[in-house]
Amino acid sequence: MFSLINRSDPVLEAAGLRTPAAISSSRAFDIVIATLAIFLMAGSFHIHFMLLAGDWDFWVDWKDRQFWVSITPIVAIVFPAAAQAWLWRMFRVPFGATFVVLCLILAEWVSRIFAFHGWVYFPYSLVWPATLLPGAIVLDMVLLLTRSWLFTGIFGAWAFGLMFYPSNWPMLAAYRVPAEHMGQMATVGDLIGYHFIRSATPEYLRYIERGTLRTFGGESALIASFFAAFMCSMVYFLFWHVGVLASKIHYLPNQMKKFMGMGGMKETDTFTGHQVPSELEGARS
Amino acid sequence: MTTSSNDVRAPASDLSDDTGDRAWKAWLKPSIIGVALISVMYIAVLQYQDIMGWKYGLDSTSAEFDKYWMTLFWSQIIILPVAAVAIWAFLWFTRDRDLSNLDPKEEVVRYLRLLGLILLYTFCIYWAASYFAEQDGSWHQTVVRDTSITPSHIAIFYLSFPVYIIAGVSAFLYAMTRLPKFANGISIPFALAVTGPFMILPNVGLNEWGHAFWIMEEWFTAPLHWGFVVFGWSALALFGLASQIGLGIIDALKRAYGDAEDFRIPGPTDDMLEYSHEM
């Protein structure tokens, strides 16, 4: 049954995994960890994202030029940075950002389809999620090509921020078409928001661009994109290191060992939890 | 199994070793059974919400709400802690009391079973942190709520959060009672990955208090919700746990399949261990 995935390849050869049982166990590990990662990232990235940038992502009439464009990339780069720190440093897997963003968008679509549309009947035109995939692909490409988190934080994160609005524009443009409604001008997005009643989103709660006396009107999206790009850089550096910290291996001595009937076990490998020191030296050579 | 003998140079004696097959079954079993059970339960909940939410879930002062929703709430509040204690006690009292003499091949199998349990844990996290959390956003736009225990809150805070806590602690206990490395030292990433999401449940208290006394409008990104986010980050510690499990499996494979010559897998790099040495 598992003959296909048991085929030897250079990596397995290099790792010294030669017996069928060893190869099979190693492949089982790969598959279970990949499946597990989808659920984990869908869950944790999604709760992070929806509680920091969710409102702009839920509703088409919140997708403005100022807040949506600024906040979404800044919040969204957290998990790609952390995932890259683990997958790239430890395994040279070059799709960390794309993978977690894909998980997020998958999770969002499931809930938009079954909850927002299926349960409470909002139209998809009101509740479609933004995409972050193009920026994530570029972020991964920059890390793959430069092999440096510093350059990725400078160039990749900037691209991630700058590309957000353009990559969403094809989906958004239709909702920016103006319409006249009872003598007032509104965009199609506004009208969709007016029409499909939301009980807890009064108009004054909508955080969107309203103009200021210090704003030069035509450039909002551009300025917001550059601000987002700059902030993405900062957040990327921060959360790359959070990812590094999260992938550290720590053990603390188990105080209950004796109680568990393990009093006789060696203490030596408590801290690394891995091997006794002499074995460790041998394995490194 | 035998078809792979053309591709890999293995001694004939190894071909009868069924550890590989057992490892597959070990993680598939808890994953498939657990994921199927959880899916069935949650899909039933979704159907119940779909019908009873609109029929009886709109007015919490009505007798029907009491009958169809509060009954569900109270039964969850009773059943889930009982289930938690039962499962955790089972894992603890059936612990392996002779871990020092564990057969390395059996250890490989147990690592995979642990991964199956963690897969189940992350599946429960998906439902709680992603599906039901965002679903709550949709119900907030449907009612102007008159209680903290709405049909969607019953499903998210008092069902799906306890369920993933039960799954997470169970996986932790399984590792602690079945695998020498996790029994010998308490894995900090594992503890973080279990207790962080655990803390999301107490945070519900702060959240509901704030909503009850400060603001009733639903701005989903309101600062009141940020506690959930910070605790959600602790799920990142599963990176470290995955590294621990990976190294543990390699270590067990090494002991199961002979000398280090055959397994030229390096030990943990200094980079991965530097913090551990400092402690």
PDB file of C-alpha atoms in Angstrom, chain B:
ATOM      1  CA  MET B   1       5.943  -3.477   1.904  1.00  0.00           C
ATOM      2  CA  THR B   2       7.958  -5.949  -0.132  1.00  0.00           C
ATOM      3  CA  THR B   3       7.772  -3.907  -3.314  1.00  0.00           C
ATOM      4  CA  SER B   4      10.027  -1.316  -1.789  1.00  0.00           C
ATOM      5  CA  SER B   5      12.866  -3.799  -1.409  1.00  0.00           C
ATOM      6  CA  ASN B   6      14.022  -3.013  -4.949  1.00  0.00           C
ATOM      7  CA  ASP B   7      14.502   0.590  -4.089  1.00  0.00           C
ATOM      8  CA  VAL B   8      16.066   0.384  -0.693  1.00  0.00           C
ATOM      9  CA  ARG B   9      18.948  -1.818   0.219  1.00  0.00           C
ATOM     10  CA  ALA B  10      17.646  -3.543   3.275  1.00  0.00           C
ATOM     11  CA  PRO B  11      18.757  -6.750   4.930  1.00  0.00           C
ATOM     12  CA  ALA B  12      16.220  -9.518   4.529  1.00  0.00           C
ATOM     13  CA  SER B  13      15.723  -9.679   8.269  1.00  0.00           C
ATOM     14  CA  ASP B  14      14.342  -6.143   8.271  1.00  0.00           C
ATOM     15  CA  LEU B  15      11.606  -6.930   5.803  1.00  0.00           C
ATOM     16  CA  SER B  16       9.624  -8.832   8.388  1.00  0.00           C
ATOM     17  CA  ASP B  17       9.724  -5.830  10.722  1.00  0.00           C
ATOM     18  CA  ASP B  18       6.228  -4.391  10.851  1.00  0.00           C
ATOM     19  CA  THR B  19       7.094  -1.266  12.832  1.00  0.00           C
ATOM     20  CA  GLY B  20       6.470   0.894   9.771  1.00  0.00           C
ATOM     21  CA  ASP B  21       2.950  -0.447   9.349  1.00  0.00           C
ATOM     22  CA  ARG B  22       2.278  -0.170  13.044  1.00  0.00           C
ATOM     23  CA  ALA B  23       3.517   3.420  13.037  1.00  0.00           C
ATOM     24  CA  TRP B  24       1.046   4.272  10.268  1.00  0.00           C
ATOM     25  CA  LYS B  25      -1.821   2.645  12.078  1.00  0.00           C
ATOM     26  CA  ALA B  26      -0.772   4.248  15.351  1.00  0.00           C
ATOM     27  CA  TRP B  27      -1.393   7.818  14.173  1.00  0.00           C
ATOM     28  CA  LEU B  28      -4.218   7.022  11.796  1.00  0.00           C
ATOM     29  CA  LYS B  29      -6.331   5.430  14.494  1.00  0.00           C
ATOM     30  CA  PRO B  30      -6.749   8.355  16.914  1.00  0.00           C
ATOM     31  CA  SER B  31      -6.837  10.788  13.998  1.00  0.00           C
ATOM     32  CA  ILE B  32      -9.504   9.086  11.949  1.00  0.00           C
ATOM     33  CA  ILE B  33     -11.705   7.995  14.835  1.00  0.00           C
ATOM     34  CA  GLY B  34     -11.271  11.276  16.705  1.00  0.00           C
ATOM     35  CA  VAL B  35     -11.671  13.539  13.698  1.00  0.00           C
ATOM     36  CA  ALA B  36     -14.742  11.597  12.574  1.00  0.00           C
ATOM     37  CA  LEU B  37     -16.359  11.796  16.014  1.00  0.00           C
ATOM     38  CA  ILE B  38     -15.592  15.496  16.413  1.00  0.00           C
ATOM     39  CA  SER B  39     -16.844  16.236  12.898  1.00  0.00           C
ATOM     40  CA  VAL B  40     -20.093  14.382  13.461  1.00  0.00           C
ATOM     41  CA  MET B  41     -20.636  16.168  16.762  1.00  0.00           C
ATOM     42  CA  TYR B  42     -19.931  19.636  15.375  1.00  0.00           C
ATOM     43  CA  ILE B  43     -21.936  19.125  12.198  1.00  0.00           C
ATOM     44  CA  ALA B  44     -24.842  18.064  14.398  1.00  0.00           C
ATOM     45  CA  VAL B  45     -24.326  21.237  16.432  1.00  0.00           C
ATOM     46  CA  LEU B  46     -24.314  23.305  13.233  1.00  0.00           C
ATOM     47  CA  GLN B  47     -27.579  21.718  12.137  1.00  0.00           C
ATOM     48  CA  TYR B  48     -29.075  22.346  15.561  1.00  0.00           C
ATOM     49  CA  GLN B  49     -27.976  25.988  15.446  1.00  0.00           C
ATOM     50  CA  ASP B  50     -29.310  26.348  11.931  1.00  0.00           C
ATOM     51  CA  ILE B  51     -32.791  25.224  12.909  1.00  0.00           C
ATOM     52  CA  MET B  52     -33.144  26.053  16.599  1.00  0.00           C
ATOM     53  CA  GLY B  53     -31.150  29.272  16.373  1.00  0.00           C
ATOM     54  CA  TRP B  54     -33.765  30.900  14.177  1.00  0.00           C
ATOM     55  CA  LYS B  55     -36.728  29.177  15.797  1.00  0.00           C
ATOM     56  CA  TYR B  56     -35.979  29.534  19.493  1.00  0.00           C
ATOM     57  CA  GLY B  57     -32.636  31.288  19.807  1.00  0.00           C
ATOM     58  CA  LEU B  58     -33.623  34.893  19.125  1.00  0.00           C
ATOM     59  CA  ASP B  59     -35.200  35.803  22.480  1.00  0.00           C
ATOM     60  CA  SER B  60     -33.408  34.612  25.588  1.00  0.00           C
ATOM     61  CA  THR B  61     -36.344  35.552  27.832  1.00  0.00           C
ATOM     62  CA  SER B  62     -38.649  33.072  26.158  1.00  0.00           C
ATOM     63  CA  ALA B  63     -39.509  29.684  27.616  1.00  0.00           C
ATOM     64  CA  GLU B  64     -38.406  28.017  24.387  1.00  0.00           C
ATOM     65  CA  PHE B  65     -34.916  29.467  24.741  1.00  0.00           C
ATOM     66  CA  ASP B  66     -34.733  27.958  28.185  1.00  0.00           C
ATOM     67  CA  LYS B  67     -35.891  24.612  26.903  1.00  0.00           C
ATOM     68  CA  TYR B  68     -33.873  24.329  23.685  1.00  0.00           C
ATOM     69  CA  TRP B  69     -30.740  26.342  24.464  1.00  0.00           C
ATOM     70  CA  MET B  70     -30.171  26.541  28.209  1.00  0.00           C
ATOM     71  CA  THR B  71     -30.713  22.799  28.556  1.00  0.00           C
ATOM     72  CA  LEU B  72     -27.977  22.285  26.003  1.00  0.00           C
ATOM     73  CA  PHE B  73     -25.762  24.751  27.853  1.00  0.00           C
ATOM     74  CA  TRP B  74     -26.203  23.080  31.250  1.00  0.00           C
ATOM     75  CA  SER B  75     -25.702  19.600  29.880  1.00  0.00           C
ATOM     76  CA  GLN B  76     -22.438  20.714  28.266  1.00  0.00           C
ATOM     77  CA  ILE B  77     -21.317  22.354  31.488  1.00  0.00           C
ATOM     78  CA  ILE B  78     -21.855  19.055  33.303  1.00  0.00           C
ATOM     79  CA  ILE B  79     -20.799  16.494  30.686  1.00  0.00           C
ATOM     80  CA  LEU B  80     -17.565  18.119  29.513  1.00  0.00           C
ATOM     81  CA  PRO B  81     -15.776  18.381  32.889  1.00  0.00           C
ATOM     82  CA  VAL B  82     -16.820  14.823  33.700  1.00  0.00           C
ATOM     83  CA  ALA B  83     -15.447  13.646  30.349  1.00  0.00           C
ATOM     84  CA  ALA B  84     -12.249  15.599  30.978  1.00  0.00           C
ATOM     85  CA  VAL B  85     -11.663  14.040  34.372  1.00  0.00           C
ATOM     86  CA  ALA B  86     -12.486  10.572  33.040  1.00  0.00           C
ATOM     87  CA  ILE B  87     -10.120  10.791  30.053  1.00  0.00           C
ATOM     88  CA  TRP B  88      -7.271  12.389  31.968  1.00  0.00           C
ATOM     89  CA  ALA B  89      -7.621   9.914  34.833  1.00  0.00           C
ATOM     90  CA  PHE B  90      -7.617   7.015  32.375  1.00  0.00           C
ATOM     91  CA  LEU B  91      -4.393   8.245  30.784  1.00  0.00           C
ATOM     92  CA  TRP B  92      -2.757   8.815  34.141  1.00  0.00           C
ATOM     93  CA  PHE B  93      -3.703   5.550  35.799  1.00  0.00           C
ATOM     94  CA  THR B  94      -2.804   3.439  32.764  1.00  0.00           C
ATOM     95  CA  ARG B  95       0.623   5.084  32.579  1.00  0.00           C
ATOM     96  CA  ASP B  96       3.670   3.041  31.647  1.00  0.00           C
ATOM     97  CA  ARG B  97       5.482   2.398  34.911  1.00  0.00           C
ATOM     98  CA  ASP B  98       8.541   0.891  33.262  1.00  0.00           C
ATOM     99  CA  LEU B  99       9.548   3.561  30.769  1.00  0.00           C
ATOM    100  CA  SER B 100      13.266   2.972  31.283  1.00  0.00           C
ATOM    101  CA  ASN B 101      13.001  -0.361  29.472  1.00  0.00           C
ATOM    102  CA  LEU B 102      10.822   0.748  26.581  1.00  0.00           C
ATOM    103  CA  ASP B 103      11.526  -1.036  23.296  1.00  0.00           C
ATOM    104  CA  PRO B 104      12.720   1.623  20.809  1.00  0.00           C
ATOM    105  CA  LYS B 105      10.418   0.235  18.106  1.00  0.00           C
ATOM    106  CA  GLU B 106       7.485   0.600  20.439  1.00  0.00           C
ATOM    107  CA  GLU B 107       8.717   4.117  21.166  1.00  0.00           C
ATOM    108  CA  VAL B 108       8.543   4.993  17.452  1.00  0.00           C
ATOM    109  CA  VAL B 109       4.974   3.738  17.361  1.00  0.00           C
ATOM    110  CA  ARG B 110       4.074   5.772  20.439  1.00  0.00           C
ATOM    111  CA  TYR B 111       5.562   8.923  18.931  1.00  0.00           C
ATOM    112  CA  LEU B 112       3.310   8.481  15.939  1.00  0.00           C
ATOM    113  CA  ARG B 113       0.304   7.849  18.175  1.00  0.00           C
ATOM    114  CA  LEU B 114       1.136  11.042  20.039  1.00  0.00           C
ATOM    115  CA  LEU B 115       1.223  12.876  16.711  1.00  0.00           C
ATOM    116  CA  GLY B 116      -2.204  11.459  15.937  1.00  0.00           C
ATOM    117  CA  LEU B 117      -3.483  12.856  19.222  1.00  0.00           C
ATOM    118  CA  ILE B 118      -1.905  16.241  18.484  1.00  0.00           C
ATOM    119  CA  LEU B 119      -3.550  16.185  15.069  1.00  0.00           C
ATOM    120  CA  LEU B 120      -6.853  15.663  16.836  1.00  0.00           C
ATOM    121  CA  TYR B 121      -5.994  18.560  19.170  1.00  0.00           C
ATOM    122  CA  THR B 122      -5.287  20.909  16.264  1.00  0.00           C
ATOM    123  CA  PHE B 123      -8.492  19.773  14.561  1.00  0.00           C
ATOM    124  CA  CYS B 124     -10.386  20.804  17.708  1.00  0.00           C
ATOM    125  CA  ILE B 125      -8.450  24.104  17.709  1.00  0.00           C
ATOM    126  CA  TYR B 126      -9.560  24.693  14.131  1.00  0.00           C
ATOM    127  CA  TRP B 127     -13.234  24.339  15.049  1.00  0.00           C
ATOM    128  CA  ALA B 128     -12.942  26.506  18.157  1.00  0.00           C
ATOM    129  CA  ALA B 129     -10.553  29.248  17.077  1.00  0.00           C
ATOM    130  CA  SER B 130     -11.536  29.467  13.448  1.00  0.00           C
ATOM    131  CA  TYR B 131     -14.988  28.173  12.639  1.00  0.00           C
ATOM    132  CA  PHE B 132     -17.052  28.878  15.728  1.00  0.00           C
ATOM    133  CA  ALA B 133     -15.122  32.070  16.512  1.00  0.00           C
ATOM    134  CA  GLU B 134     -15.904  33.663  13.175  1.00  0.00           C
ATOM    135  CA  GLN B 135     -19.373  32.161  13.135  1.00  0.00           C
ATOM    136  CA  ASP B 136     -20.006  34.115  16.341  1.00  0.00           C
ATOM    137  CA  GLY B 137     -19.217  37.246  14.304  1.00  0.00           C
ATOM    138  CA  SER B 138     -22.047  36.391  11.941  1.00  0.00           C
ATOM    139  CA  TRP B 139     -24.574  35.834  14.763  1.00  0.00           C
ATOM    140  CA  HIS B 140     -23.610  39.154  16.350  1.00  0.00           C
ATOM    141  CA  GLN B 141     -24.866  40.762  13.142  1.00  0.00           C
ATOM    142  CA  THR B 142     -28.155  38.898  13.409  1.00  0.00           C
ATOM    143  CA  VAL B 143     -29.306  39.624  16.958  1.00  0.00           C
ATOM    144  CA  VAL B 144     -28.908  42.503  19.352  1.00  0.00           C
ATOM    145  CA  ARG B 145     -28.038  40.100  22.065  1.00  0.00           C
ATOM    146  CA  ASP B 146     -29.923  39.970  25.337  1.00  0.00           C
ATOM    147  CA  THR B 147     -27.724  37.426  27.087  1.00  0.00           C
ATOM    148  CA  SER B 148     -24.101  36.334  27.255  1.00  0.00           C
ATOM    149  CA  ILE B 149     -25.182  32.791  26.485  1.00  0.00           C
ATOM    150  CA  THR B 150     -26.300  33.102  22.866  1.00  0.00           C
ATOM    151  CA  PRO B 151     -26.661  30.094  20.564  1.00  0.00           C
ATOM    152  CA  SER B 152     -23.250  30.830  19.077  1.00  0.00           C
ATOM    153  CA  HIS B 153     -21.591  31.465  22.451  1.00  0.00           C
ATOM    154  CA  ILE B 154     -22.923  28.146  23.708  1.00  0.00           C
ATOM    155  CA  ALA B 155     -21.145  26.458  20.818  1.00  0.00           C
ATOM    156  CA  ILE B 156     -17.881  28.399  20.962  1.00  0.00           C
ATOM    157  CA  PHE B 157     -17.112  29.216  24.592  1.00  0.00           C
ATOM    158  CA  TYR B 158     -18.834  26.380  26.400  1.00  0.00           C
ATOM    159  CA  LEU B 159     -18.462  23.548  23.896  1.00  0.00           C
ATOM    160  CA  SER B 160     -15.594  23.935  21.449  1.00  0.00           C
ATOM    161  CA  PHE B 161     -13.158  25.595  23.884  1.00  0.00           C
ATOM    162  CA  PRO B 162     -13.530  22.854  26.541  1.00  0.00           C
ATOM    163  CA  VAL B 163     -13.317  20.184  23.836  1.00  0.00           C
ATOM    164  CA  TYR B 164      -9.925  21.350  22.586  1.00  0.00           C
ATOM    165  CA  ILE B 165      -8.694  21.790  26.143  1.00  0.00           C
ATOM    166  CA  ILE B 166      -9.630  18.174  26.839  1.00  0.00           C
ATOM    167  CA  ALA B 167      -7.838  17.084  23.658  1.00  0.00           C
ATOM    168  CA  GLY B 168      -4.750  19.187  24.372  1.00  0.00           C
ATOM    169  CA  VAL B 169      -4.256  18.068  27.940  1.00  0.00           C
ATOM    170  CA  SER B 170      -4.900  14.472  26.869  1.00  0.00           C
ATOM    171  CA  ALA B 171      -2.113  14.658  24.286  1.00  0.00           C
ATOM    172  CA  PHE B 172       0.175  16.194  26.905  1.00  0.00           C
ATOM    173  CA  LEU B 173      -0.649  13.475  29.421  1.00  0.00           C
ATOM    174  CA  TYR B 174      -0.173  10.768  26.806  1.00  0.00           C
ATOM    175  CA  ALA B 175       3.324  12.045  26.078  1.00  0.00           C
ATOM    176  CA  MET B 176       4.158  12.424  29.745  1.00  0.00           C
ATOM    177  CA  THR B 177       3.016   8.934  30.667  1.00  0.00           C
ATOM    178  CA  ARG B 178       4.099   6.977  27.566  1.00  0.00           C
ATOM    179  CA  LEU B 179       7.292   8.510  26.199  1.00  0.00           C
ATOM    180  CA  PRO B 180      10.570   8.574  28.143  1.00  0.00           C
ATOM    181  CA  LYS B 181      11.693  11.985  26.855  1.00  0.00           C
ATOM    182  CA  PHE B 182       8.475  13.690  27.845  1.00  0.00           C
ATOM    183  CA  ALA B 183       8.328  11.884  31.167  1.00  0.00           C
ATOM    184  CA  ASN B 184      11.926  12.627  32.041  1.00  0.00           C
ATOM    185  CA  GLY B 185      11.627  16.345  31.368  1.00  0.00           C
ATOM    186  CA  ILE B 186       8.513  18.485  31.060  1.00  0.00           C
ATOM    187  CA  SER B 187       8.517  19.870  27.524  1.00  0.00           C
ATOM    188  CA  ILE B 188       8.109  23.626  27.744  1.00  0.00           C
ATOM    189  CA  PRO B 189       6.854  24.097  24.162  1.00  0.00           C
ATOM    190  CA  PHE B 190       4.262  21.382  24.757  1.00  0.00           C
ATOM    191  CA  ALA B 191       3.189  22.952  28.052  1.00  0.00           C
ATOM    192  CA  LEU B 192       2.896  26.348  26.325  1.00  0.00           C
ATOM    193  CA  ALA B 193       0.967  24.927  23.400  1.00  0.00           C
ATOM    194  CA  VAL B 194      -1.543  23.396  25.801  1.00  0.00           C
ATOM    195  CA  THR B 195      -1.795  26.047  28.525  1.00  0.00           C
ATOM    196  CA  GLY B 196      -1.820  29.057  26.182  1.00  0.00           C
ATOM    197  CA  PRO B 197      -4.998  28.029  24.371  1.00  0.00           C
ATOM    198  CA  PHE B 198      -6.278  26.858  27.770  1.00  0.00           C
ATOM    199  CA  MET B 199      -6.022  30.449  28.992  1.00  0.00           C
ATOM    200  CA  ILE B 200      -8.370  31.540  26.215  1.00  0.00           C
ATOM    201  CA  LEU B 201     -11.238  30.046  28.217  1.00  0.00           C
ATOM    202  CA  PRO B 202     -10.635  32.120  31.396  1.00  0.00           C
ATOM    203  CA  ASN B 203     -10.268  35.127  29.087  1.00  0.00           C
ATOM    204  CA  VAL B 204     -13.940  34.640  28.219  1.00  0.00           C
ATOM    205  CA  GLY B 205     -14.661  35.935  31.719  1.00  0.00           C
ATOM    206  CA  LEU B 206     -12.895  39.221  31.070  1.00  0.00           C
ATOM    207  CA  ASN B 207     -14.496  39.451  27.660  1.00  0.00           C
ATOM    208  CA  GLU B 208     -18.056  38.977  28.869  1.00  0.00           C
ATOM    209  CA  TRP B 209     -17.539  41.305  31.836  1.00  0.00           C
ATOM    210  CA  GLY B 210     -16.263  43.993  29.491  1.00  0.00           C
ATOM    211  CA  HIS B 211     -19.094  43.556  27.019  1.00  0.00           C
ATOM    212  CA  ALA B 212     -21.642  43.624  29.813  1.00  0.00           C
ATOM    213  CA  PHE B 213     -20.418  46.810  31.455  1.00  0.00           C
ATOM    214  CA  TRP B 214     -18.562  48.838  28.820  1.00  0.00           C
ATOM    215  CA  ILE B 215     -19.674  48.440  25.245  1.00  0.00           C
ATOM    216  CA  MET B 216     -22.414  46.414  23.678  1.00  0.00           C
ATOM    217  CA  GLU B 217     -21.656  47.201  20.046  1.00  0.00           C
ATOM    218  CA  GLU B 218     -19.720  44.560  18.282  1.00  0.00           C
ATOM    219  CA  TRP B 219     -16.473  45.846  16.981  1.00  0.00           C
ATOM    220  CA  PHE B 220     -14.798  42.491  16.468  1.00  0.00           C
ATOM    221  CA  THR B 221     -11.333  43.992  16.733  1.00  0.00           C
ATOM    222  CA  ALA B 222     -12.151  45.700  20.047  1.00  0.00           C
ATOM    223  CA  PRO B 223      -9.258  45.691  22.557  1.00  0.00           C
ATOM    224  CA  LEU B 224     -11.350  43.463  24.811  1.00  0.00           C
ATOM    225  CA  HIS B 225     -10.672  40.628  22.379  1.00  0.00           C
ATOM    226  CA  TRP B 226      -6.902  41.032  22.237  1.00  0.00           C
ATOM    227  CA  GLY B 227      -6.369  38.633  25.122  1.00  0.00           C
ATOM    228  CA  PHE B 228      -7.609  35.852  22.867  1.00  0.00           C
ATOM    229  CA  VAL B 229      -5.019  36.868  20.283  1.00  0.00           C
ATOM    230  CA  VAL B 230      -2.035  36.821  22.632  1.00  0.00           C
ATOM    231  CA  PHE B 231      -3.002  33.417  23.992  1.00  0.00           C
ATOM    232  CA  GLY B 232      -3.546  32.246  20.429  1.00  0.00           C
ATOM    233  CA  TRP B 233       0.109  33.005  19.675  1.00  0.00           C
ATOM    234  CA  SER B 234       1.154  30.319  22.124  1.00  0.00           C
ATOM    235  CA  ALA B 235       0.026  27.786  19.519  1.00  0.00           C
ATOM    236  CA  LEU B 236       3.284  28.732  17.769  1.00  0.00           C
ATOM    237  CA  ALA B 237       5.060  26.729  20.459  1.00  0.00           C
ATOM    238  CA  LEU B 238       3.950  23.651  18.541  1.00  0.00           C
ATOM    239  CA  PHE B 239       6.935  24.474  16.287  1.00  0.00           C
ATOM    240  CA  GLY B 240       9.272  23.648  19.144  1.00  0.00           C
ATOM    241  CA  LEU B 241       7.222  20.610  20.051  1.00  0.00           C
ATOM    242  CA  ALA B 242       7.371  19.344  16.467  1.00  0.00           C
ATOM    243  CA  SER B 243      11.150  19.704  16.579  1.00  0.00           C
ATOM    244  CA  GLN B 244      11.263  17.799  19.852  1.00  0.00           C
ATOM    245  CA  ILE B 245       9.110  15.019  18.485  1.00  0.00           C
ATOM    246  CA  GLY B 246      11.110  14.909  15.247  1.00  0.00           C
ATOM    247  CA  LEU B 247      14.392  14.592  17.113  1.00  0.00           C
ATOM    248  CA  GLY B 248      12.804  12.069  19.463  1.00  0.00           C
ATOM    249  CA  ILE B 249      11.667   9.876  16.577  1.00  0.00           C
ATOM    250  CA  ILE B 250      15.072  10.073  14.930  1.00  0.00           C
ATOM    251  CA  ASP B 251      16.658   9.139  18.219  1.00  0.00           C
ATOM    252  CA  ALA B 252      14.275   6.208  18.660  1.00  0.00           C
ATOM    253  CA  LEU B 253      14.798   5.041  15.070  1.00  0.00           C
ATOM    254  CA  LYS B 254      18.510   5.134  15.683  1.00  0.00           C
ATOM    255  CA  ARG B 255      18.180   2.916  18.710  1.00  0.00           C
ATOM    256  CA  ALA B 256      15.685   0.653  16.950  1.00  0.00           C
ATOM    257  CA  TYR B 257      17.665   0.168  13.754  1.00  0.00           C
ATOM    258  CA  GLY B 258      21.187  -0.320  14.854  1.00  0.00           C
ATOM    259  CA  ASP B 259      24.326   1.661  14.834  1.00  0.00           C
ATOM    260  CA  ALA B 260      24.916   5.296  14.142  1.00  0.00           C
ATOM    261  CA  GLU B 261      26.716   4.372  10.909  1.00  0.00           C
ATOM    262  CA  ASP B 262      23.401   3.727   9.285  1.00  0.00           C
ATOM    263  CA  PHE B 263      21.826   6.850  10.680  1.00  0.00           C
ATOM    264  CA  ARG B 264      24.025   9.760   9.866  1.00  0.00           C
ATOM    265  CA  ILE B 265      21.415  12.132  11.159  1.00  0.00           C
ATOM    266  CA  PRO B 266      22.947  14.985  13.083  1.00  0.00           C
ATOM    267  CA  GLY B 267      21.829  15.640  16.608  1.00  0.00           C
ATOM    268  CA  PRO B 268      20.111  18.898  17.492  1.00  0.00           C
ATOM    269  CA  THR B 269      22.070  21.882  16.268  1.00  0.00           C
ATOM    270  CA  ASP B 270      23.519  24.382  18.697  1.00  0.00           C
ATOM    271  CA  ASP B 271      21.036  26.883  17.402  1.00  0.00           C
ATOM    272  CA  MET B 272      18.141  24.735  18.559  1.00  0.00           C
ATOM    273  CA  LEU B 273      19.612  24.023  21.941  1.00  0.00           C
ATOM    274  CA  GLU B 274      21.318  27.221  23.001  1.00  0.00           C
ATOM    275  CA  TYR B 275      18.512  28.327  25.291  1.00  0.00           C
ATOM    276  CA  SER B 276      18.259  24.918  26.899  1.00  0.00           C
ATOM    277  CA  HIS B 277      21.906  24.983  27.903  1.00  0.00           C
ATOM    278  CA  GLU B 278      21.492  28.358  29.506  1.00  0.00           C
ATOM    279  CA  MET B 279      18.830  27.195  31.899  1.00  0.00           C
TER     280      MET B 279
END
